Amino acid sequence: MGDLAEFLSEHNQNFRKARLPALYSDFRPQRTLNPDGYRANIVAWQEALSCLSLRGLLSGRGPNSSLLVLNVDENLPHYLESKRFGQPLALGTAIRQAIAHQKFISVEEFLQPQASTFTRNLISLSWNAAEWTFRQFGIKDKISNDDSVPIGQYVIMDNVETVFQEFKQQVAGRTSHFDRIFTRLQFQSLFASTLVAGQCLSEDDLDVLLTFSSRDKGFIDYSGGIIRIRSSSDESSM
């Protein structure tokens, strides 16, 4: 395709022309030969996927398009293909690292009522600290010699946090008790098209945002299709 590669080269400093050969190469051997370069390439691709998803550039191809959930399939490397450098040869490694470090979390795991404390805490760890933690607990690295992309749907945590912060800002002025209570349909009507400029949250996005806002942030109560923004005086859920 080339259009997404061109977009990244024009809007993302990590994808300036001088870096493109390294980013599109099979940089996996750099993990031991040049760890800093390897990590820089990994982070660049992870941030690129987050950016493209939030701008609706990866998922605007059907009714299941999503800004917060990345759909990884065999077509993804093709979408990111560069006219000059071809498909990214280590994209699967970048995605696997994001999964291993809980930057990307499978939708099924994320929507579980009780999130895993251990894996959630890995999000806040530095690269070295997280890898050390994996080794201490006997968790093998999820990177393999096969760099095919890991098929699945993954919540992009950076995007969820970004949208949550915008939601929090938009409702800051709602002080009335009645202004802080919504049905899901009302919530969708009010916020789905306002939280990301020029984009609209999907049903899946709303599920993710509401789960994150209630379970992980304690910012709302969400029960029986009713959403209530909590106040500082709240001591219990509905």
mmCIF file of C-alpha atoms in Angstrom:
data_model
loop_
_atom_site.group_PDB
_atom_site.id
_atom_site.type_symbol
_atom_site.label_atom_id
_atom_site.label_comp_id
_atom_site.label_asym_id
_atom_site.label_seq_id
_atom_site.Cartn_x
_atom_site.Cartn_y
_atom_site.Cartn_z
ATOM 1 C CA MET A 1 0.000 0.000 0.000
ATOM 2 C CA GLY A 2 2.563 2.603 1.069
ATOM 3 C CA ASP A 3 0.110 5.260 2.278
ATOM 4 C CA LEU A 4 0.491 4.422 5.977
ATOM 5 C CA ALA A 5 4.267 4.220 5.639
ATOM 6 C CA GLU A 6 4.244 7.657 4.012
ATOM 7 C CA PHE A 7 1.995 9.008 6.761
ATOM 8 C CA LEU A 8 4.406 7.770 9.420
ATOM 9 C CA SER A 9 7.427 9.241 7.671
ATOM 10 C CA GLU A 10 5.671 12.620 7.504
ATOM 11 C CA HIS A 11 4.124 12.717 10.996
ATOM 12 C CA ASN A 12 6.290 10.563 13.261
ATOM 13 C CA GLN A 13 9.846 11.532 14.167
ATOM 14 C CA ASN A 14 10.716 7.889 14.787
ATOM 15 C CA PHE A 15 10.055 7.218 11.090
ATOM 16 C CA ARG A 16 12.244 9.896 9.571
ATOM 17 C CA LYS A 17 13.821 8.746 6.339
ATOM 18 C CA ALA A 18 17.229 7.981 7.860
ATOM 19 C CA ARG A 19 15.656 5.398 10.170
ATOM 20 C CA LEU A 20 13.380 3.643 7.713
ATOM 21 C CA PRO A 21 15.943 1.047 6.543
ATOM 22 C CA ALA A 22 16.470 -0.094 10.138
ATOM 23 C CA LEU A 23 12.776 -0.075 11.024
ATOM 24 C CA TYR A 24 11.783 -2.165 7.999
ATOM 25 C CA SER A 25 14.700 -4.581 8.325
ATOM 26 C CA ASP A 26 14.776 -7.801 10.320
ATOM 27 C CA PHE A 27 16.351 -6.148 13.337
ATOM 28 C CA ARG A 28 15.914 -9.112 15.693
ATOM 29 C CA PRO A 29 19.673 -9.913 15.786
ATOM 30 C CA GLN A 30 20.190 -6.423 17.222
ATOM 31 C CA ARG A 31 18.682 -7.627 20.485
ATOM 32 C CA THR A 32 22.120 -8.902 21.501
ATOM 33 C CA LEU A 33 24.348 -6.941 19.110
ATOM 34 C CA ASN A 34 22.830 -3.505 19.700
ATOM 35 C CA PRO A 35 20.228 -3.620 22.499
ATOM 36 C CA ASP A 36 19.563 0.128 22.491
ATOM 37 C CA GLY A 37 18.895 0.171 18.758
ATOM 38 C CA TYR A 38 16.721 -2.925 19.054
ATOM 39 C CA ARG A 39 14.594 -1.336 21.782
ATOM 40 C CA ALA A 40 14.309 1.921 19.861
ATOM 41 C CA ASN A 41 12.936 0.035 16.849
ATOM 42 C CA ILE A 42 10.519 -1.952 19.011
ATOM 43 C CA VAL A 43 9.173 1.183 20.693
ATOM 44 C CA ALA A 44 8.916 3.013 17.368
ATOM 45 C CA TRP A 45 6.673 0.323 15.894
ATOM 46 C CA GLN A 46 4.555 0.075 19.036
ATOM 47 C CA GLU A 47 3.995 3.821 19.090
ATOM 48 C CA ALA A 48 3.268 3.801 15.366
ATOM 49 C CA LEU A 49 0.544 1.178 15.782
ATOM 50 C CA SER A 50 -0.972 3.155 18.665
ATOM 51 C CA CYS A 51 -0.934 6.369 16.653
ATOM 52 C CA LEU A 52 -2.407 4.845 13.509
ATOM 53 C CA SER A 53 -5.143 3.096 15.483
ATOM 54 C CA LEU A 54 -6.178 6.216 17.400
ATOM 55 C CA ARG A 55 -6.370 8.190 14.160
ATOM 56 C CA GLY A 56 -8.604 5.510 12.641
ATOM 57 C CA LEU A 57 -6.073 4.702 9.938
ATOM 58 C CA LEU A 58 -5.764 0.993 10.678
ATOM 59 C CA SER A 59 -9.346 0.054 11.347
ATOM 60 C CA GLY A 60 -11.564 2.217 9.158
ATOM 61 C CA ARG A 61 -12.420 -0.657 6.851
ATOM 62 C CA GLY A 62 -15.708 -1.922 8.214
ATOM 63 C CA PRO A 63 -18.361 -1.883 10.936
ATOM 64 C CA ASN A 64 -15.942 -3.366 13.485
ATOM 65 C CA SER A 65 -13.455 -0.523 13.203
ATOM 66 C CA SER A 66 -11.913 0.430 16.508
ATOM 67 C CA LEU A 67 -9.601 3.095 17.905
ATOM 68 C CA LEU A 68 -8.688 1.296 21.115
ATOM 69 C CA VAL A 69 -8.509 -2.288 19.856
ATOM 70 C CA LEU A 70 -5.881 -3.361 17.350
ATOM 71 C CA ASN A 71 -6.934 -6.119 14.990
ATOM 72 C CA VAL A 72 -3.803 -8.099 14.133
ATOM 73 C CA ASP A 73 -4.074 -10.381 11.138
ATOM 74 C CA GLU A 74 -1.920 -11.499 8.233
ATOM 75 C CA ASN A 75 -2.821 -8.308 6.332
ATOM 76 C CA LEU A 76 -1.271 -5.938 8.868
ATOM 77 C CA PRO A 77 2.311 -6.089 7.472
ATOM 78 C CA HIS A 78 0.858 -5.403 4.028
ATOM 79 C CA TYR A 79 -0.983 -2.314 5.293
ATOM 80 C CA LEU A 80 2.340 -0.985 6.626
ATOM 81 C CA GLU A 81 4.320 -1.824 3.519
ATOM 82 C CA SER A 82 6.782 0.785 2.270
ATOM 83 C CA LYS A 83 7.092 1.310 -1.473
ATOM 84 C CA ARG A 84 10.870 1.384 -1.098
ATOM 85 C CA PHE A 85 11.585 -1.022 1.775
ATOM 86 C CA GLY A 86 8.709 -3.504 1.525
ATOM 87 C CA GLN A 87 6.914 -4.986 4.502
ATOM 88 C CA PRO A 88 8.305 -4.557 8.025
ATOM 89 C CA LEU A 89 10.249 -7.767 8.686
ATOM 90 C CA ALA A 90 10.205 -7.589 12.490
ATOM 91 C CA LEU A 91 6.681 -6.280 13.065
ATOM 92 C CA GLY A 92 5.663 -9.522 14.778
ATOM 93 C CA THR A 93 8.492 -9.084 17.271
ATOM 94 C CA ALA A 94 7.382 -5.551 18.119
ATOM 95 C CA ILE A 95 3.817 -6.730 18.712
ATOM 96 C CA ARG A 96 4.943 -9.710 20.789
ATOM 97 C CA GLN A 97 7.036 -7.420 22.951
ATOM 98 C CA ALA A 98 4.034 -5.145 23.452
ATOM 99 C CA ILE A 99 1.974 -8.152 24.533
ATOM 100 C CA ALA A 100 4.724 -9.442 26.818
ATOM 101 C CA HIS A 101 4.987 -6.038 28.504
ATOM 102 C CA GLN A 102 1.199 -5.614 28.669
ATOM 103 C CA LYS A 103 1.165 -2.570 26.414
ATOM 104 C CA PHE A 104 -1.191 -4.587 24.225
ATOM 105 C CA ILE A 105 -3.633 -6.866 26.068
ATOM 106 C CA SER A 106 -5.951 -9.348 24.414
ATOM 107 C CA VAL A 107 -9.558 -8.178 24.469
ATOM 108 C CA GLU A 108 -10.681 -11.385 26.159
ATOM 109 C CA GLU A 109 -8.163 -10.955 28.976
ATOM 110 C CA PHE A 110 -8.816 -7.234 29.354
ATOM 111 C CA LEU A 111 -12.579 -7.624 29.740
ATOM 112 C CA GLN A 112 -12.271 -10.188 32.520
ATOM 113 C CA PRO A 113 -14.029 -8.870 35.674
ATOM 114 C CA GLN A 114 -10.863 -9.152 37.731
ATOM 115 C CA ALA A 115 -7.706 -7.908 36.039
ATOM 116 C CA SER A 116 -4.440 -9.658 36.781
ATOM 117 C CA THR A 117 -2.549 -7.548 39.316
ATOM 118 C CA PHE A 118 0.766 -9.066 38.286
ATOM 119 C CA THR A 119 0.409 -8.361 34.579
ATOM 120 C CA ARG A 120 -1.118 -4.906 35.126
ATOM 121 C CA ASN A 121 1.837 -3.870 37.251
ATOM 122 C CA LEU A 122 4.199 -4.741 34.412
ATOM 123 C CA ILE A 123 2.857 -1.778 32.456
ATOM 124 C CA SER A 124 4.586 0.654 34.791
ATOM 125 C CA LEU A 125 7.923 -1.148 34.833
ATOM 126 C CA SER A 126 10.923 -0.126 32.784
ATOM 127 C CA TRP A 127 12.009 -2.427 29.958
ATOM 128 C CA ASN A 128 14.867 -3.982 31.937
ATOM 129 C CA ALA A 129 12.809 -4.327 35.105
ATOM 130 C CA ALA A 130 9.958 -6.041 33.267
ATOM 131 C CA GLU A 131 12.282 -8.512 31.550
ATOM 132 C CA TRP A 132 13.978 -9.267 34.886
ATOM 133 C CA THR A 133 10.534 -9.862 36.427
ATOM 134 C CA PHE A 134 9.602 -12.299 33.658
ATOM 135 C CA ARG A 135 12.813 -14.258 34.262
ATOM 136 C CA GLN A 136 12.314 -14.363 38.030
ATOM 137 C CA PHE A 137 8.833 -15.818 37.638
ATOM 138 C CA GLY A 138 9.986 -18.302 35.042
ATOM 139 C CA ILE A 139 7.973 -16.691 32.272
ATOM 140 C CA LYS A 140 9.642 -17.323 28.944
ATOM 141 C CA ASP A 141 10.156 -14.543 26.464
ATOM 142 C CA LYS A 142 7.309 -14.478 23.977
ATOM 143 C CA ILE A 143 9.663 -13.703 21.120
ATOM 144 C CA SER A 144 10.399 -16.631 18.848
ATOM 145 C CA ASN A 145 12.381 -17.208 15.685
ATOM 146 C CA ASP A 146 9.115 -17.057 13.775
ATOM 147 C CA ASP A 147 8.226 -13.406 13.239
ATOM 148 C CA SER A 148 4.720 -13.947 11.900
ATOM 149 C CA VAL A 149 2.331 -11.526 13.557
ATOM 150 C CA PRO A 150 0.366 -12.914 16.538
ATOM 151 C CA ILE A 151 -3.192 -13.062 15.222
ATOM 152 C CA GLY A 152 -5.777 -11.586 17.560
ATOM 153 C CA GLN A 153 -7.434 -8.455 18.901
ATOM 154 C CA TYR A 154 -5.519 -6.394 21.432
ATOM 155 C CA VAL A 155 -6.445 -3.444 23.612
ATOM 156 C CA ILE A 156 -3.856 -0.681 23.176
ATOM 157 C CA MET A 157 -3.298 0.603 26.682
ATOM 158 C CA ASP A 158 -1.765 3.947 25.705
ATOM 159 C CA ASN A 159 -4.829 4.751 23.620
ATOM 160 C CA VAL A 160 -7.192 3.740 26.413
ATOM 161 C CA GLU A 161 -5.390 6.029 28.843
ATOM 162 C CA THR A 162 -5.467 8.901 26.333
ATOM 163 C CA VAL A 163 -9.212 8.570 25.747
ATOM 164 C CA PHE A 164 -9.919 8.151 29.461
ATOM 165 C CA GLN A 165 -8.079 11.384 30.263
ATOM 166 C CA GLU A 166 -10.120 13.225 27.628
ATOM 167 C CA PHE A 167 -13.343 11.764 29.042
ATOM 168 C CA LYS A 168 -12.311 12.829 32.541
ATOM 169 C CA GLN A 169 -11.640 16.355 31.315
ATOM 170 C CA GLN A 170 -14.937 16.628 29.450
ATOM 171 C CA VAL A 171 -17.034 15.677 32.472
ATOM 172 C CA ALA A 172 -15.088 17.764 34.991
ATOM 173 C CA GLY A 173 -17.723 20.477 34.924
ATOM 174 C CA ARG A 174 -20.636 18.129 35.561
ATOM 175 C CA THR A 175 -21.364 18.779 39.235
ATOM 176 C CA SER A 176 -25.085 18.026 39.365
ATOM 177 C CA HIS A 177 -26.018 14.523 40.486
ATOM 178 C CA PHE A 178 -28.295 14.085 37.464
ATOM 179 C CA ASP A 179 -25.634 15.347 35.061
ATOM 180 C CA ARG A 180 -23.382 12.506 36.171
ATOM 181 C CA ILE A 181 -25.733 9.610 35.440
ATOM 182 C CA PHE A 182 -26.271 8.113 31.971
ATOM 183 C CA THR A 183 -27.721 5.079 30.295
ATOM 184 C CA ARG A 184 -25.249 3.406 27.976
ATOM 185 C CA LEU A 185 -27.147 4.784 24.977
ATOM 186 C CA GLN A 186 -26.948 8.310 26.394
ATOM 187 C CA PHE A 187 -23.251 7.868 27.119
ATOM 188 C CA GLN A 188 -22.633 6.696 23.570
ATOM 189 C CA SER A 189 -24.585 9.616 22.120
ATOM 190 C CA LEU A 190 -22.747 12.179 24.247
ATOM 191 C CA PHE A 191 -19.174 10.900 24.118
ATOM 192 C CA ALA A 192 -18.546 8.406 21.301
ATOM 193 C CA SER A 193 -17.838 11.127 18.745
ATOM 194 C CA THR A 194 -16.246 13.719 21.049
ATOM 195 C CA LEU A 195 -13.392 11.937 22.834
ATOM 196 C CA VAL A 196 -11.118 11.580 19.793
ATOM 197 C CA ALA A 197 -11.064 14.446 17.326
ATOM 198 C CA GLY A 198 -12.560 13.445 13.997
ATOM 199 C CA GLN A 199 -13.210 9.865 15.093
ATOM 200 C CA CYS A 200 -16.031 7.861 16.655
ATOM 201 C CA LEU A 201 -15.620 5.169 19.282
ATOM 202 C CA SER A 202 -17.022 1.766 18.339
ATOM 203 C CA GLU A 203 -19.098 -0.498 20.561
ATOM 204 C CA ASP A 204 -15.923 -2.423 21.399
ATOM 205 C CA ASP A 205 -14.165 0.827 22.266
ATOM 206 C CA LEU A 206 -16.984 1.767 24.625
ATOM 207 C CA ASP A 207 -16.780 -1.624 26.353
ATOM 208 C CA VAL A 208 -13.055 -1.110 26.864
ATOM 209 C CA LEU A 209 -13.383 2.486 28.058
ATOM 210 C CA LEU A 210 -16.187 1.721 30.505
ATOM 211 C CA THR A 211 -14.332 -1.292 31.900
ATOM 212 C CA PHE A 212 -11.153 0.733 32.319
ATOM 213 C CA SER A 213 -12.967 3.715 33.859
ATOM 214 C CA SER A 214 -14.811 1.588 36.406
ATOM 215 C CA ARG A 215 -12.572 -1.358 37.247
ATOM 216 C CA ASP A 216 -9.105 0.120 36.799
ATOM 217 C CA LYS A 217 -9.645 3.799 37.570
ATOM 218 C CA GLY A 218 -12.631 3.729 39.931
ATOM 219 C CA PHE A 219 -13.893 6.845 38.158
ATOM 220 C CA ILE A 220 -17.364 5.542 37.351
ATOM 221 C CA ASP A 221 -19.832 2.980 38.584
ATOM 222 C CA TYR A 222 -21.158 0.826 35.769
ATOM 223 C CA SER A 223 -23.932 -1.640 36.517
ATOM 224 C CA GLY A 224 -27.055 -2.820 34.719
ATOM 225 C CA GLY A 225 -26.437 -0.518 31.774
ATOM 226 C CA ILE A 226 -26.312 2.560 34.023
ATOM 227 C CA ILE A 227 -23.170 4.688 34.236
ATOM 228 C CA ARG A 228 -22.551 7.045 37.132
ATOM 229 C CA ILE A 229 -19.549 9.301 37.455
ATOM 230 C CA ARG A 230 -18.263 8.968 40.966
ATOM 231 C CA SER A 231 -17.548 11.934 43.211
ATOM 232 C CA SER A 232 -14.838 12.338 45.823
ATOM 233 C CA SER A 233 -17.419 11.660 48.545
ATOM 234 C CA ASP A 234 -18.399 8.254 47.165
ATOM 235 C CA GLU A 235 -17.428 5.364 49.424
ATOM 236 C CA SER A 236 -19.179 2.488 47.701
ATOM 237 C CA SER A 237 -20.425 1.385 44.311
ATOM 238 C CA MET A 238 -24.047 1.274 43.261
#
